[in-house]
Tab-separated table of C-alpha atoms in Angstrom:
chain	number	residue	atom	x	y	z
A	1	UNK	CA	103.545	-26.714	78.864
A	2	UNK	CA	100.423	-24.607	79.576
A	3	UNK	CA	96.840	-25.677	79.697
A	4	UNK	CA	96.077	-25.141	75.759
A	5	UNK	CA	98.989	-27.365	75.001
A	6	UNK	CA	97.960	-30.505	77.728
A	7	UNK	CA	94.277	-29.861	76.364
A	8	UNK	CA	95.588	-30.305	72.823
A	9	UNK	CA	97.827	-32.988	73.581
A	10	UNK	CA	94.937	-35.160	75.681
A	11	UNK	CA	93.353	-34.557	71.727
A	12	UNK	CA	96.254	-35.802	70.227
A	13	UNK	CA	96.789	-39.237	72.506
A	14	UNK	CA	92.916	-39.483	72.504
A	15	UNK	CA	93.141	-39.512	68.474
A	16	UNK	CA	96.304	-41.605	68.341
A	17	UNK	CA	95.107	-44.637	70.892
A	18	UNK	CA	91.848	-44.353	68.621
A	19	UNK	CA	93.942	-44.679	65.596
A	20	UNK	CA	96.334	-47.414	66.351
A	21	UNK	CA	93.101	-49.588	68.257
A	22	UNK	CA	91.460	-49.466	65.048
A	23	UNK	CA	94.980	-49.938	62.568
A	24	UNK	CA	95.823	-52.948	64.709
A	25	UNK	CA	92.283	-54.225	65.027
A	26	UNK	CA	91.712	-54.291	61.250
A	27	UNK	CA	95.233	-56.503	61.078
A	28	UNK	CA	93.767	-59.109	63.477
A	29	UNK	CA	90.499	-59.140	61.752
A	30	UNK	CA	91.596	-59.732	58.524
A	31	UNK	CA	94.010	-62.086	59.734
A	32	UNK	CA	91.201	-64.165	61.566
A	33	UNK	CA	89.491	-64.187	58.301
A	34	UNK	CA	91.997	-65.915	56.392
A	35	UNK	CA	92.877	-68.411	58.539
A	36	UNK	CA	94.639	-67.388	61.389
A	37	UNK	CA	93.185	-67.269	64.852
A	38	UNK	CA	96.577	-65.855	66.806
A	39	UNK	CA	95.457	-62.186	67.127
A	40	UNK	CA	92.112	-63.079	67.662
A	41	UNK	CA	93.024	-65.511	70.202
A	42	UNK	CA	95.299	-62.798	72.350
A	43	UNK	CA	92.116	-60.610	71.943
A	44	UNK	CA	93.356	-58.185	69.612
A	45	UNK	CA	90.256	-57.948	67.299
A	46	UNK	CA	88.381	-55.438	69.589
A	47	UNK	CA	88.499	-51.622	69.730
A	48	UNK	CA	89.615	-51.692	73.126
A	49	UNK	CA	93.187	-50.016	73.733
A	50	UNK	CA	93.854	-51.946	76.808
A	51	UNK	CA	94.887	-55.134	75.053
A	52	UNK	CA	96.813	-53.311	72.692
A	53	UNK	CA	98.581	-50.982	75.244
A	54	UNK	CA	99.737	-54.474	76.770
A	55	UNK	CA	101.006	-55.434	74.101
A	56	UNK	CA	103.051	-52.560	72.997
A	57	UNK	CA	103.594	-50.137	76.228
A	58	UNK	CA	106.096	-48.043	75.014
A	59	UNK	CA	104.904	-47.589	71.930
A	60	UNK	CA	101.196	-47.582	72.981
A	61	UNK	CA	102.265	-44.715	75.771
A	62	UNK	CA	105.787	-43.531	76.753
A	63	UNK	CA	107.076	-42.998	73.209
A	64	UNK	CA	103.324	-40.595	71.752
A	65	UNK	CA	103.739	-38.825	75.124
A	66	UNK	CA	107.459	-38.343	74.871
A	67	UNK	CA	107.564	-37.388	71.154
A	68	UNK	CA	104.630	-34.634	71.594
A	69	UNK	CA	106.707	-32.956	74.189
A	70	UNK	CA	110.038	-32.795	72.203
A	71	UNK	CA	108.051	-32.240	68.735
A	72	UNK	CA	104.666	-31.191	69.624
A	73	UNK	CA	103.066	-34.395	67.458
A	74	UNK	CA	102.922	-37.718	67.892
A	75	UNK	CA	104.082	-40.609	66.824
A	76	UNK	CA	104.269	-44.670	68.384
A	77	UNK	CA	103.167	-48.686	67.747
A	78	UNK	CA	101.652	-51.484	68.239
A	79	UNK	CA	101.487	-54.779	66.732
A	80	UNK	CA	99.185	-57.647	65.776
A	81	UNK	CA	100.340	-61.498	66.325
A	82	UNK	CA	100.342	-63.367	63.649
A	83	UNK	CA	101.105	-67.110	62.476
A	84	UNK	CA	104.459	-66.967	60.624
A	85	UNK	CA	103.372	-70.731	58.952
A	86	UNK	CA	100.783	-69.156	57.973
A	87	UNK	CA	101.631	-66.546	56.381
A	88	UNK	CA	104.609	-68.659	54.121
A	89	UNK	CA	101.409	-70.974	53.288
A	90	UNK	CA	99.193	-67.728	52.410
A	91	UNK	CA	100.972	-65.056	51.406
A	92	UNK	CA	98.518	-63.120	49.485
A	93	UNK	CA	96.244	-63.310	52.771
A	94	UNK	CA	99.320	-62.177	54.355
A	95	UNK	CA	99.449	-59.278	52.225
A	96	UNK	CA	95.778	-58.586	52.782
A	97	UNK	CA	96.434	-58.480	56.201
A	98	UNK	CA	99.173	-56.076	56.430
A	99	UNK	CA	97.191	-53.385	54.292
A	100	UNK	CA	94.590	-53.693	56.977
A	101	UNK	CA	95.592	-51.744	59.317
A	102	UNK	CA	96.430	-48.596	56.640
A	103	UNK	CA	92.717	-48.820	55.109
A	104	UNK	CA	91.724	-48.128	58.674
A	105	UNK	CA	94.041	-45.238	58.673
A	106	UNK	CA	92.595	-43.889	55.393
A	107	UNK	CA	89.001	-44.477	56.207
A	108	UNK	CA	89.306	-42.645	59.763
A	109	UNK	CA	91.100	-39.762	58.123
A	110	UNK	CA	88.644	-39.988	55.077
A	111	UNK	CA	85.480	-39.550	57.499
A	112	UNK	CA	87.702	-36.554	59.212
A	113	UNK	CA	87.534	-35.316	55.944
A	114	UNK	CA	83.662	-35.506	55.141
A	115	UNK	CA	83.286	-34.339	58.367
A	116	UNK	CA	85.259	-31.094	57.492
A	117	UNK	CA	83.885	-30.773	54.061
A	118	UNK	CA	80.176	-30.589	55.461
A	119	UNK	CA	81.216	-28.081	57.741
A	120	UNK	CA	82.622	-25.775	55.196
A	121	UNK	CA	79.486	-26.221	53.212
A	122	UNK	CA	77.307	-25.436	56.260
A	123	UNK	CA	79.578	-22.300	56.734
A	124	UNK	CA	80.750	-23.479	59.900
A	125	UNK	CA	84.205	-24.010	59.054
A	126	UNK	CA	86.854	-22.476	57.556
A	127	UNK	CA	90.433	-22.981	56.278
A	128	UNK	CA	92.828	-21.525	58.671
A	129	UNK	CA	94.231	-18.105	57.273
A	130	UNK	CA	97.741	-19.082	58.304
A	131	UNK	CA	99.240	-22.876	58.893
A	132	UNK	CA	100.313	-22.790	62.848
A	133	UNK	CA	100.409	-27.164	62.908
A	134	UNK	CA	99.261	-30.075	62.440
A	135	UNK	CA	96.677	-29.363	65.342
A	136	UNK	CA	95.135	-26.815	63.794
A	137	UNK	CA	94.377	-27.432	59.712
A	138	UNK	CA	90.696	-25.958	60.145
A	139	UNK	CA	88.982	-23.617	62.301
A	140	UNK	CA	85.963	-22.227	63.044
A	141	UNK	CA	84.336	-19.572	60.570
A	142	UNK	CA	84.145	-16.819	63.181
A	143	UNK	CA	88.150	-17.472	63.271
A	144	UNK	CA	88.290	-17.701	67.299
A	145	UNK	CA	90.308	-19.667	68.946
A	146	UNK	CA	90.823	-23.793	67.956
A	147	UNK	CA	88.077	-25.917	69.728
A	148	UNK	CA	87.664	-29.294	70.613
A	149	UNK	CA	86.004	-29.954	67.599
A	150	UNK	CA	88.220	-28.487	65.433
A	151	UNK	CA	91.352	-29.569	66.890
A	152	UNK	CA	89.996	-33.370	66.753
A	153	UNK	CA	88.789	-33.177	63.267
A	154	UNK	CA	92.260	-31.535	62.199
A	155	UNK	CA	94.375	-34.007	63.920
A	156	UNK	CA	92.057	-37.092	63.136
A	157	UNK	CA	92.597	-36.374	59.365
A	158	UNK	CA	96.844	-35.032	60.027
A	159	UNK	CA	97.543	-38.432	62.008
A	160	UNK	CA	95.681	-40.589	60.130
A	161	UNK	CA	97.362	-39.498	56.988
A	162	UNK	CA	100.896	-39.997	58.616
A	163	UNK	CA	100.008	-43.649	59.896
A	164	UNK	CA	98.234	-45.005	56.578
A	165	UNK	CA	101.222	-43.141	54.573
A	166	UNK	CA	103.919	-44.181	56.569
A	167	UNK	CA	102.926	-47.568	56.823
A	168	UNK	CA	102.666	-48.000	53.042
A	169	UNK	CA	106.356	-47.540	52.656
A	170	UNK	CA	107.526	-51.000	51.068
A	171	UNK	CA	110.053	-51.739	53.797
A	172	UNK	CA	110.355	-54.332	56.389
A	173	UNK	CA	109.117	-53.796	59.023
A	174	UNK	CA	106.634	-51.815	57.931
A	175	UNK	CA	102.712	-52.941	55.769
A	176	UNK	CA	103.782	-51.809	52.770
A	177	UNK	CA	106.370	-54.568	52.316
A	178	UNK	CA	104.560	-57.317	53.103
A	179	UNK	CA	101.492	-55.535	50.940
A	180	UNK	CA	103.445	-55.856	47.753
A	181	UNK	CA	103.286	-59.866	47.704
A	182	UNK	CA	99.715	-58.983	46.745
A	183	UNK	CA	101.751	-58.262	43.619
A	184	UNK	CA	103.425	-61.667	42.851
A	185	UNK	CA	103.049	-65.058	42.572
A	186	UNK	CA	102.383	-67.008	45.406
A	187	UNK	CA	105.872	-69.037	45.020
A	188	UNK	CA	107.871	-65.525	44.595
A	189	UNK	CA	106.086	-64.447	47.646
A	190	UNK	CA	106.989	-67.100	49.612
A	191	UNK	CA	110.599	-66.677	48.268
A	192	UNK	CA	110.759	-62.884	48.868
A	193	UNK	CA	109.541	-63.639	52.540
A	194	UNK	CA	112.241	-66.316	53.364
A	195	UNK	CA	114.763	-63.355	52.035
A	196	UNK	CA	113.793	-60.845	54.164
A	197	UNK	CA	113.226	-63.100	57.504
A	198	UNK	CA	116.944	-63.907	56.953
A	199	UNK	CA	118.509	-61.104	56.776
A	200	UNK	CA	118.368	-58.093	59.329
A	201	UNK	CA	116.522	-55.669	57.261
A	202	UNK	CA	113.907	-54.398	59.716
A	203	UNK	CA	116.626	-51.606	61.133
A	204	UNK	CA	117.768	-50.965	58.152
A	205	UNK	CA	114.103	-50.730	56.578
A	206	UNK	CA	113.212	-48.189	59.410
A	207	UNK	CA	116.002	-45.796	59.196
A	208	UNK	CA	115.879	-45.542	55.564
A	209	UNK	CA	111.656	-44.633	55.899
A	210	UNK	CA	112.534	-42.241	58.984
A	211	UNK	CA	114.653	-40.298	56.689
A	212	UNK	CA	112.706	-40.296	53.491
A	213	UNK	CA	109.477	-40.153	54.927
A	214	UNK	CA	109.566	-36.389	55.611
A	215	UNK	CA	110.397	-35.302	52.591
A	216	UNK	CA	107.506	-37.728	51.355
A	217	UNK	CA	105.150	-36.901	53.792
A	218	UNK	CA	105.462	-32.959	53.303
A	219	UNK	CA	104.432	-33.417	49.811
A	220	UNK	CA	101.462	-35.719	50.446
A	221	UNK	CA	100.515	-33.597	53.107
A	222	UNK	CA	100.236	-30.464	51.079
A	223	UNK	CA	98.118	-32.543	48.306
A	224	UNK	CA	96.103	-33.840	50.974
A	225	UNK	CA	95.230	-29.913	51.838
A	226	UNK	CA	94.598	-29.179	48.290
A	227	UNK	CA	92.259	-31.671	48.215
A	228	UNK	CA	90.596	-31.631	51.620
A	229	UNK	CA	90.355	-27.494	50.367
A	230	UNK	CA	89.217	-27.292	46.993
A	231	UNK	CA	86.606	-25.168	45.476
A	232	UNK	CA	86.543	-23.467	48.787
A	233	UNK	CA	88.547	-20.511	48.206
């Protein structure tokens, strides 16, 4: 690698310790709220990364460093403790819970976004004239190089999009399937829980979202640009 690519990768794990502190943080938060002290109590609700990097050290560190050098992005975990009585005897608080930690993904990349937007009205931005990465989705308005600035605000609103997305996917083990008891009845809940804790579904919930989620995630990602973009042109 040469020195633009470790600058814009210290950008990227900067961005994705940020991101994950504050996904997991909102889990714990919530959780405390409704009842259950356990991620609270391991000192989880805080937007220190220490306590999560514990927790999770290959996802928190080894696995974001290793998958920017094969794929030049990144991607990891962490995780929240939770009460599993609790959550059969709330599952709606449950469900609150789990869609947390992808509001905090939405309102990070959401304030990347505003951030972008006033800069485009100020005429200090501009939309890149070609795509080059997920590092790079807006640039100055003299066109020079990527800065710091730009390069954080791009991959604040790229990564955050990928989490909150990604996350949402209604398979175990991911939010999006315990988010759905919001849905139901309390009883079904409880039943669709005992289901899924009995079988081994996590594995196969992960490889199905692995392999759908890029064909997903290229089309929400090119909406989100439309979006972020419009009446700009």
């Amino acid at each position: 690698m040469n020195t633009s690519e470790l600058a814009i990768g210290a950008i990227w794990y900067v961005a994705f310790l940020f991101s994950t502190t504050c996904h997991e943080a909102s889990h714990a938060l919530i959780a405390k709220w409704g009842g259950d002290p356990t991620a609270f109590e391991g000192g989880q609700v805080t937007l220190n990364p220490i306590p999560h990097i514990r927790r999770s050290p290959f996802g928190m560190v080894v696995m974001p460093i290793l998958s920017y050098a094969i794929g030049g992005w990144m991607i990891g975990w962490a995780s929240a403790p939770f009460d599993p009585n609790w959550e059969r005897s709330h599952p709606h608080r449950a469900a609150r819970m789990a869609l947390a930690g992808p509001a905090a993904n939405f309102t990070i990349m959401l304030l990347a976004a505003a951030a972008i937007r006033a800069g485009l009205a100020l005429g200090y931005f501009a939309p890149p004239t070609s795509f080059s990465g997920y590092s790079s989705i807006v640039q100055l308005a003299s066109g020079t190089e990527p800065t710091f600035l730009t390069s954080a605000l791009s991959i604040l609103f790229v990564l955050n999009l990928l989490l909150g997305t990604f996350n949402l996917l209604p398979v175990p083990p991911l939010d999006g399937h315990s988010g759905i008891m919001l849905l139901m009845p309390e009883g079904v809940a409880v039943r669709y829980m005992e289901i899924l804790r009995n079988g081994n579904y996590a594995l196969l919930g992960l490889i199905v979202a692995w392999y759908a989620y890029g064909y997903i995630f290229n089309f929400v990602f090119r909406q989100a640009l439309h979006l972020l973009y419009a009446g700009t042109g």
